[in-house]
mmCIF file of C-alpha atoms in Angstrom:
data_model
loop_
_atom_site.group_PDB
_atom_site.id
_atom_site.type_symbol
_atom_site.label_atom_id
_atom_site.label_comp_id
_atom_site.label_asym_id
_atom_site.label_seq_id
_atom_site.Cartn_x
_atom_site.Cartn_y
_atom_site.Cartn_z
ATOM 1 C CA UNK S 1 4.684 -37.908 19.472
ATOM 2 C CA UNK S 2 2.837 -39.181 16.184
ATOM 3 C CA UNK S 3 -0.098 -37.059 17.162
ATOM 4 C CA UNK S 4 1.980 -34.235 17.315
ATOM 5 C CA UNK S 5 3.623 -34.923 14.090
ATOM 6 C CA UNK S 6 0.234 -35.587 12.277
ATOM 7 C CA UNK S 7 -0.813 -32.104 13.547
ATOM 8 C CA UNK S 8 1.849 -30.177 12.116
ATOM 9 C CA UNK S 9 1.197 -31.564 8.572
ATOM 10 C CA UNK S 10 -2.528 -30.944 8.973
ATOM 11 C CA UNK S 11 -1.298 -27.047 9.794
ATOM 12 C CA UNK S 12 1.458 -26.698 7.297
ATOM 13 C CA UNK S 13 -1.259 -28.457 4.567
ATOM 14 C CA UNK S 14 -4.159 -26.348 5.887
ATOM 15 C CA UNK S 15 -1.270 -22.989 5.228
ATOM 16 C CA UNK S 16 -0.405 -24.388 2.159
ATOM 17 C CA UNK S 17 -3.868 -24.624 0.967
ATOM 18 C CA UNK S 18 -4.686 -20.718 2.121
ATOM 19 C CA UNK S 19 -1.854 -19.720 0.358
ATOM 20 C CA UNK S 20 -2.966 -21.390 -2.875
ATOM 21 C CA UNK S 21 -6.447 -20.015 -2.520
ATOM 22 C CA UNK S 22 -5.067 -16.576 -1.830
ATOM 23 C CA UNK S 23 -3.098 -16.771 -5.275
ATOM 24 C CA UNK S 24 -5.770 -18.242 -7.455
ATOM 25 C CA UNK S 25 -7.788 -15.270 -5.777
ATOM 26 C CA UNK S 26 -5.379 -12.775 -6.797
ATOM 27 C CA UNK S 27 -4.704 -14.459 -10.105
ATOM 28 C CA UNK S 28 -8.811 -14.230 -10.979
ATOM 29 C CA UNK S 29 -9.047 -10.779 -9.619
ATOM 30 C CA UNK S 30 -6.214 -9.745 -12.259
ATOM 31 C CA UNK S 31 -7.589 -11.214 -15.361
ATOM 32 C CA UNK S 32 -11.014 -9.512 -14.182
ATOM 33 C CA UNK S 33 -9.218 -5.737 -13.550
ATOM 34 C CA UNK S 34 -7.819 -6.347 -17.008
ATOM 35 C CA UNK S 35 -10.875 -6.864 -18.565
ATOM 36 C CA UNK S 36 -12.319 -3.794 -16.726
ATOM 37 C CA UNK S 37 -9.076 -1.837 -18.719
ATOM 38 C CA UNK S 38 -10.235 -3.611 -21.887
ATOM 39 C CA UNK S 39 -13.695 -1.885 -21.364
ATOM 40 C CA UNK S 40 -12.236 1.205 -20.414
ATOM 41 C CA UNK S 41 -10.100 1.150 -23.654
ATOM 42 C CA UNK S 42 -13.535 0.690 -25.471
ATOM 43 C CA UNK S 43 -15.337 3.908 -23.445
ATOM 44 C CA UNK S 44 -17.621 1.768 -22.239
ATOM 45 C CA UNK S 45 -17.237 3.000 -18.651
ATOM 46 C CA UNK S 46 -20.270 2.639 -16.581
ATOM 47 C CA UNK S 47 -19.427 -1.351 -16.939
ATOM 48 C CA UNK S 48 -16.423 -0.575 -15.426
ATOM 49 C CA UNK S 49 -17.429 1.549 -12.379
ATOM 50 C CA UNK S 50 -19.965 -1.189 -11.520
ATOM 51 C CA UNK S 51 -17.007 -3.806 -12.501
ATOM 52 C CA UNK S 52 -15.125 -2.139 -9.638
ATOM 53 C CA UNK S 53 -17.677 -1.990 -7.483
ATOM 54 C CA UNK S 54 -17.884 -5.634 -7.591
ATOM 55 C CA UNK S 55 -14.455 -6.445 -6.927
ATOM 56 C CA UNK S 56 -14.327 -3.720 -4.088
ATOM 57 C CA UNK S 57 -17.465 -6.134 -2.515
ATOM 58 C CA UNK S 58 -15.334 -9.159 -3.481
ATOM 59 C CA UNK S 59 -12.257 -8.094 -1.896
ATOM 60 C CA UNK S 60 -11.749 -4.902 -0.623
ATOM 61 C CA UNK S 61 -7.884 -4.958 -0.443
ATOM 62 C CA UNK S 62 -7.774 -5.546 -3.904
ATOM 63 C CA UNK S 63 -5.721 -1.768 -3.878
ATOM 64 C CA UNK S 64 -5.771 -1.544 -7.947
ATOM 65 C CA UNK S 65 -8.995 -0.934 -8.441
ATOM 66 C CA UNK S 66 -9.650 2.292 -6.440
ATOM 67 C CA UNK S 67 -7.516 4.422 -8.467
ATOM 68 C CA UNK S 68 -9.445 2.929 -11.834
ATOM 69 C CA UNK S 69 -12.788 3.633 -9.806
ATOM 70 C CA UNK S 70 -11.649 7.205 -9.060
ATOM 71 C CA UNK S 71 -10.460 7.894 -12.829
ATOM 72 C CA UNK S 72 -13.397 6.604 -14.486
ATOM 73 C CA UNK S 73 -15.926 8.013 -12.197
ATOM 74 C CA UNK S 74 -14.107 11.148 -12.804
ATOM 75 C CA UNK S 75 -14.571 10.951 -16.314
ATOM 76 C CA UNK S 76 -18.223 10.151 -16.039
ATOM 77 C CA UNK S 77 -18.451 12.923 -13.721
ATOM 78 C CA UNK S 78 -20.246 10.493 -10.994
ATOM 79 C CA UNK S 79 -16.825 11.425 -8.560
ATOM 80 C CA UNK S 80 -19.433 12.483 -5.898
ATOM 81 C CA UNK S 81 -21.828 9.232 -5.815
ATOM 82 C CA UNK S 82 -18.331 6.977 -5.616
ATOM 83 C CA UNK S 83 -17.475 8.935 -3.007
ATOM 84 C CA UNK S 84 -21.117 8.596 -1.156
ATOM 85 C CA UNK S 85 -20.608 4.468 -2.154
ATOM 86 C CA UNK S 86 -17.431 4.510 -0.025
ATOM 87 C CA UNK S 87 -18.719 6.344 2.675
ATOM 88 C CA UNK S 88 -21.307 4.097 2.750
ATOM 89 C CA UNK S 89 -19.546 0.935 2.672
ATOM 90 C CA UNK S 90 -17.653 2.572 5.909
ATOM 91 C CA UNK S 91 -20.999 3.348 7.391
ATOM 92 C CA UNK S 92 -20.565 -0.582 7.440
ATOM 93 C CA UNK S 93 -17.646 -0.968 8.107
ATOM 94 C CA UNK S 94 -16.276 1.826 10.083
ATOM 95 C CA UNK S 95 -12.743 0.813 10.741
ATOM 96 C CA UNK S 96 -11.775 -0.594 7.408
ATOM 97 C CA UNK S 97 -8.315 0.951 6.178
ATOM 98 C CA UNK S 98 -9.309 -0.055 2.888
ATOM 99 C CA UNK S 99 -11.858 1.811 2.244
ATOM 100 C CA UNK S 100 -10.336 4.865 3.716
ATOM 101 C CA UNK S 101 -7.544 4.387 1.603
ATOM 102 C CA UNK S 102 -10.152 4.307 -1.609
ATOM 103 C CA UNK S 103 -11.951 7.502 -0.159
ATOM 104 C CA UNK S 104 -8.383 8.752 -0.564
ATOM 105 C CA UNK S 105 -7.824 8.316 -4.039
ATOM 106 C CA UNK S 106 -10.855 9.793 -4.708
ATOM 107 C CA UNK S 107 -10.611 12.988 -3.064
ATOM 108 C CA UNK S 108 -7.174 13.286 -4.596
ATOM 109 C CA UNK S 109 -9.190 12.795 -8.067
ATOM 110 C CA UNK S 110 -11.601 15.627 -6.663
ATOM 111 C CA UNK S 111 -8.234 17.998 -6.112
ATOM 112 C CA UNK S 112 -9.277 18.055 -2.646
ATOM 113 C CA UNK S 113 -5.799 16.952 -0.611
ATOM 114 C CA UNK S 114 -6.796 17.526 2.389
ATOM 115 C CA UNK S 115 -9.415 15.443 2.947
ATOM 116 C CA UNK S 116 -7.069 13.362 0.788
ATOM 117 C CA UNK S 117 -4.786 12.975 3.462
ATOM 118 C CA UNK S 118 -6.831 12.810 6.431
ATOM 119 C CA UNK S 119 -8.642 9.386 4.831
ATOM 120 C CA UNK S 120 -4.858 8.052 4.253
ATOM 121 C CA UNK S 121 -3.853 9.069 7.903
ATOM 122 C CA UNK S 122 -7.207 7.491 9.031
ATOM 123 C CA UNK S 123 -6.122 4.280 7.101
ATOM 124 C CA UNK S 124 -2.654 4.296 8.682
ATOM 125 C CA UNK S 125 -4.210 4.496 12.122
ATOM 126 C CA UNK S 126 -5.753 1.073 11.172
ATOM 127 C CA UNK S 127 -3.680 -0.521 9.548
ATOM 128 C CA UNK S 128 0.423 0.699 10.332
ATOM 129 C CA UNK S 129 1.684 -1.199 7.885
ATOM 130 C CA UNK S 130 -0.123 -0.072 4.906
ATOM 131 C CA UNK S 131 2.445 0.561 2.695
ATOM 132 C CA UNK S 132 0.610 1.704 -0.038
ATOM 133 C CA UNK S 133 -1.482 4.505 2.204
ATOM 134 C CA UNK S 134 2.350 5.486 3.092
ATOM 135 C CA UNK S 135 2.885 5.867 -0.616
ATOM 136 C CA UNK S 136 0.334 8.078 -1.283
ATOM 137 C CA UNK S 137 0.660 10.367 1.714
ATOM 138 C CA UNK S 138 4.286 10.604 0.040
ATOM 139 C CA UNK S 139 3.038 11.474 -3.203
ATOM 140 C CA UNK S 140 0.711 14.746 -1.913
ATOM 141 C CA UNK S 141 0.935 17.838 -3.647
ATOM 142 C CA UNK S 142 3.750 20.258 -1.586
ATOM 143 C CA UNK S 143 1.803 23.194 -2.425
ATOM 144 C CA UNK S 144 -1.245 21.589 -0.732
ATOM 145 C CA UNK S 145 0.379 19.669 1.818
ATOM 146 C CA UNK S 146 3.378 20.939 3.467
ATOM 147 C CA UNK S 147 6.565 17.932 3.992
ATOM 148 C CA UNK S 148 7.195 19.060 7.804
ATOM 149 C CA UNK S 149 3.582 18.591 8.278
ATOM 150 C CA UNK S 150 3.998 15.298 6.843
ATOM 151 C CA UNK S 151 7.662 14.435 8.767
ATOM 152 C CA UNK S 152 5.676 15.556 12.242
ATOM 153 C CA UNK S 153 3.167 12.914 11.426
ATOM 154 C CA UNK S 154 5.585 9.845 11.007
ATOM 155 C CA UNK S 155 7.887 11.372 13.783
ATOM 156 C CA UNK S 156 5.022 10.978 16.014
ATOM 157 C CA UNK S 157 3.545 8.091 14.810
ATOM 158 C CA UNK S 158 6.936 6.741 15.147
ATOM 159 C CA UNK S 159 7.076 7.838 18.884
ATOM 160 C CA UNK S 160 3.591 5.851 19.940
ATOM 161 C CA UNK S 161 4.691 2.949 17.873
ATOM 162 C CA UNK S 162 7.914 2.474 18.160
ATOM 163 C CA UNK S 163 7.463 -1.377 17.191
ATOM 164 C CA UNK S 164 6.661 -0.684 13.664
ATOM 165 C CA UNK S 165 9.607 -0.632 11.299
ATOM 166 C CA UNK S 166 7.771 0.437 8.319
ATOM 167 C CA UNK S 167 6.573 4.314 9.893
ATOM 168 C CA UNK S 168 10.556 4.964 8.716
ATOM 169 C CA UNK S 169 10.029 3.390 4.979
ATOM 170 C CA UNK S 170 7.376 6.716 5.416
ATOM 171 C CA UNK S 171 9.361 9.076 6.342
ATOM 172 C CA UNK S 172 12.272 8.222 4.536
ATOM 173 C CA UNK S 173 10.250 8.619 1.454
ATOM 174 C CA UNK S 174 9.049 12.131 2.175
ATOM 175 C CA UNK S 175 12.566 13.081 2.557
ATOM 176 C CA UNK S 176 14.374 11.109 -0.856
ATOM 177 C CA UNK S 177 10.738 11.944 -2.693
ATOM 178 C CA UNK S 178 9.908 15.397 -1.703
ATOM 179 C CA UNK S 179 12.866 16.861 0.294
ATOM 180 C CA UNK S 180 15.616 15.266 -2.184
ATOM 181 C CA UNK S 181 17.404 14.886 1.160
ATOM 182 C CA UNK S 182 19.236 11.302 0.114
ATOM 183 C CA UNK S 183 20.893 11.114 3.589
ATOM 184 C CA UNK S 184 18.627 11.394 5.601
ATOM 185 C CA UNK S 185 16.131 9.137 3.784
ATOM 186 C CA UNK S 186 18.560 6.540 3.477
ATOM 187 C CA UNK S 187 18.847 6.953 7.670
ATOM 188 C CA UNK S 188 15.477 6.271 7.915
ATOM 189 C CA UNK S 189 15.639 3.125 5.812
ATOM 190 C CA UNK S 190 18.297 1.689 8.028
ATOM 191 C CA UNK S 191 16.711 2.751 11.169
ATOM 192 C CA UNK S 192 13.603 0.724 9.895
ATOM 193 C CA UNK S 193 15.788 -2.096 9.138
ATOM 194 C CA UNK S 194 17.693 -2.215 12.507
ATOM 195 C CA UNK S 195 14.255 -2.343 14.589
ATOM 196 C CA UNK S 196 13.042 -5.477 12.142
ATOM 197 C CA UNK S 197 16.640 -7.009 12.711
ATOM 198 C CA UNK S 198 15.953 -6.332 16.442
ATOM 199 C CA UNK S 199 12.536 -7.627 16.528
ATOM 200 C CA UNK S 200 13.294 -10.499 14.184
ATOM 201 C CA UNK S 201 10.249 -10.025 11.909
ATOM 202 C CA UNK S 202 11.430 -11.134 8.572
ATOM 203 C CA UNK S 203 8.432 -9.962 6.096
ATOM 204 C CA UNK S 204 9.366 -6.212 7.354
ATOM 205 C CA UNK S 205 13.009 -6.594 6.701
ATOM 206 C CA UNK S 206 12.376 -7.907 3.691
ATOM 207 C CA UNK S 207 10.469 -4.630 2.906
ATOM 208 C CA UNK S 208 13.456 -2.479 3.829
ATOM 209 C CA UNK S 209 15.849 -4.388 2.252
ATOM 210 C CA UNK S 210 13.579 -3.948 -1.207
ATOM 211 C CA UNK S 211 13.215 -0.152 -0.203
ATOM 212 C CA UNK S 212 17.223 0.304 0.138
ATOM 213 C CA UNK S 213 17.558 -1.505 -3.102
ATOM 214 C CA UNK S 214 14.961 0.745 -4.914
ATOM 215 C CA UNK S 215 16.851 3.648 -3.095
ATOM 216 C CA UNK S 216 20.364 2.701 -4.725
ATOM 217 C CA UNK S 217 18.491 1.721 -8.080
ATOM 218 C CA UNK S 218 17.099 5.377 -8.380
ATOM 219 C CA UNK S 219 20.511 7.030 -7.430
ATOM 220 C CA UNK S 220 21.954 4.930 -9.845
ATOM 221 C CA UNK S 221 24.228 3.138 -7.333
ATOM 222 C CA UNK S 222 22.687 -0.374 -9.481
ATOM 223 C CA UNK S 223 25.825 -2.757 -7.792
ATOM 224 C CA UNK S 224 24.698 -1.360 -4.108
ATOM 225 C CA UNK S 225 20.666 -2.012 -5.278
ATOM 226 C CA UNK S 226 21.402 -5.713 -6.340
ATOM 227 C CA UNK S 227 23.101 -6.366 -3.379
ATOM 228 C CA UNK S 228 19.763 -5.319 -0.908
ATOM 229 C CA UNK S 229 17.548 -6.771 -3.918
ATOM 230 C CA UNK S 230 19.360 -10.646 -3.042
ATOM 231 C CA UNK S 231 19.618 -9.814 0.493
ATOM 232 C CA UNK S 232 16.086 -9.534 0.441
ATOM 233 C CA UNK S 233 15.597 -12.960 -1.302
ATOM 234 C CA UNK S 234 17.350 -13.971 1.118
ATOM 235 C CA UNK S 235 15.471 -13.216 3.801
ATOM 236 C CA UNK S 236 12.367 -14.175 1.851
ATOM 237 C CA UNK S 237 13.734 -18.344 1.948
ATOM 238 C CA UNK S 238 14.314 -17.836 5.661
#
């Protein structure tokens, strides 16, 4: 019985001590992508596409720093050797959602949405809940990318997985963000929460309660948003 006791609080300490690491991680990874926006503010931006670079080899799901690799490399007009970098980095590391997800941001820089969204898609295939590949999907030009096209994908992404809640946080935002069909994004929501309710996965339902809240918020409905914002503190001390 003692040995089982002294086990747990070797696990919970050995959590514990992850989690610490993990936010001293993200903490040091801040204070260096700030610095990077310090050099940025001073033009001196070839320190701050290698900067990136760095933290990309560091930690690859650091997501902040694609979109300043994509701008800068942009402005240096080097958009086509960050591209080859990622590429090559997947020639690695071939099923790596991150770095499909960076590839993404910059062919969006490039204008070229398409390829855009196939290197989001590809990062959703990997990794189904990647919320912010979902985000940016979302966020695709209409005139490029057409919302059915868009609702198809999720519907049938939806259909092969039906275990994953967060394929209706997706959809839902094609339809409040592009469609400006309220109702039937807010469906989606609740769908999404239902299944984690059903399933009993309490990160996920957090992540619909926030998205319900942010829903209300924007509609202006801010009574109806603080009540899913403390629901999902709620859930978050379960």
């Amino acid at each position: 019985m003692f040995v089982g006791v002294f086990v747990i609080i070797a696990l919970n300490q050995c959590i514990f001590s992850q989690e610490i690491k993990k936010i001293e991680d993200i903490r040091k990874f801040n204070q260096q992508y700030f610095q990077l926006l310090k050099l940025k503010g001073e033009k001196k931006y070839e320190q701050v596409i290698s900067g990136c670079k760095k933290i990309i080899e560091l930690d690859f799901t650091y997501h902040d720093i694609y979109p300043l690799l994509a701008e800068i490399s942009k402005k240096q007009n080097h958009l086509t050797q960050t591209i080859q970098y990622l590429q090559g980095l997947l020639k690695r590391e071939p099923d790596n959602p991150h770095f499909y997800y960076g590839l993404g941001i910059c062919h969006k820089a490039q204008k070229d949405f398409n390829l855009a969204m196939e290197a989001y898609k590809r990062a959703v295939d990997l990794k189904s809940d990647f919320l912010e590949a979902y985000l940016e999907l979302v966020k695709s030009p209409s005139k490029e990318i057409e919302a059915t096209e868009l609702i198809n994908y999720f519907k049938e992404k939806i259909e092969s997985n039906p275990e994953n809640s967060l394929l209706y946080i997706g959809l839902g935002r094609i339809y409040q963000y592009k469609l400006k069909k309220y109702d039937l994004a807010l469906k989606n929501y609740l769908l999404g929460l239902n299944k984690t309710q059903e399933l009993g996965n309490k990160f996920e339902q957090g992540e619909h309660l926030n998205e319900i809240g942010l829903f209300y918020y924007r509609r202006g409905n801010y009574s109806k948003a603080m009540e899913y914002y403390k629901k999902a503190v709620e859930v978050g001390r379960e």
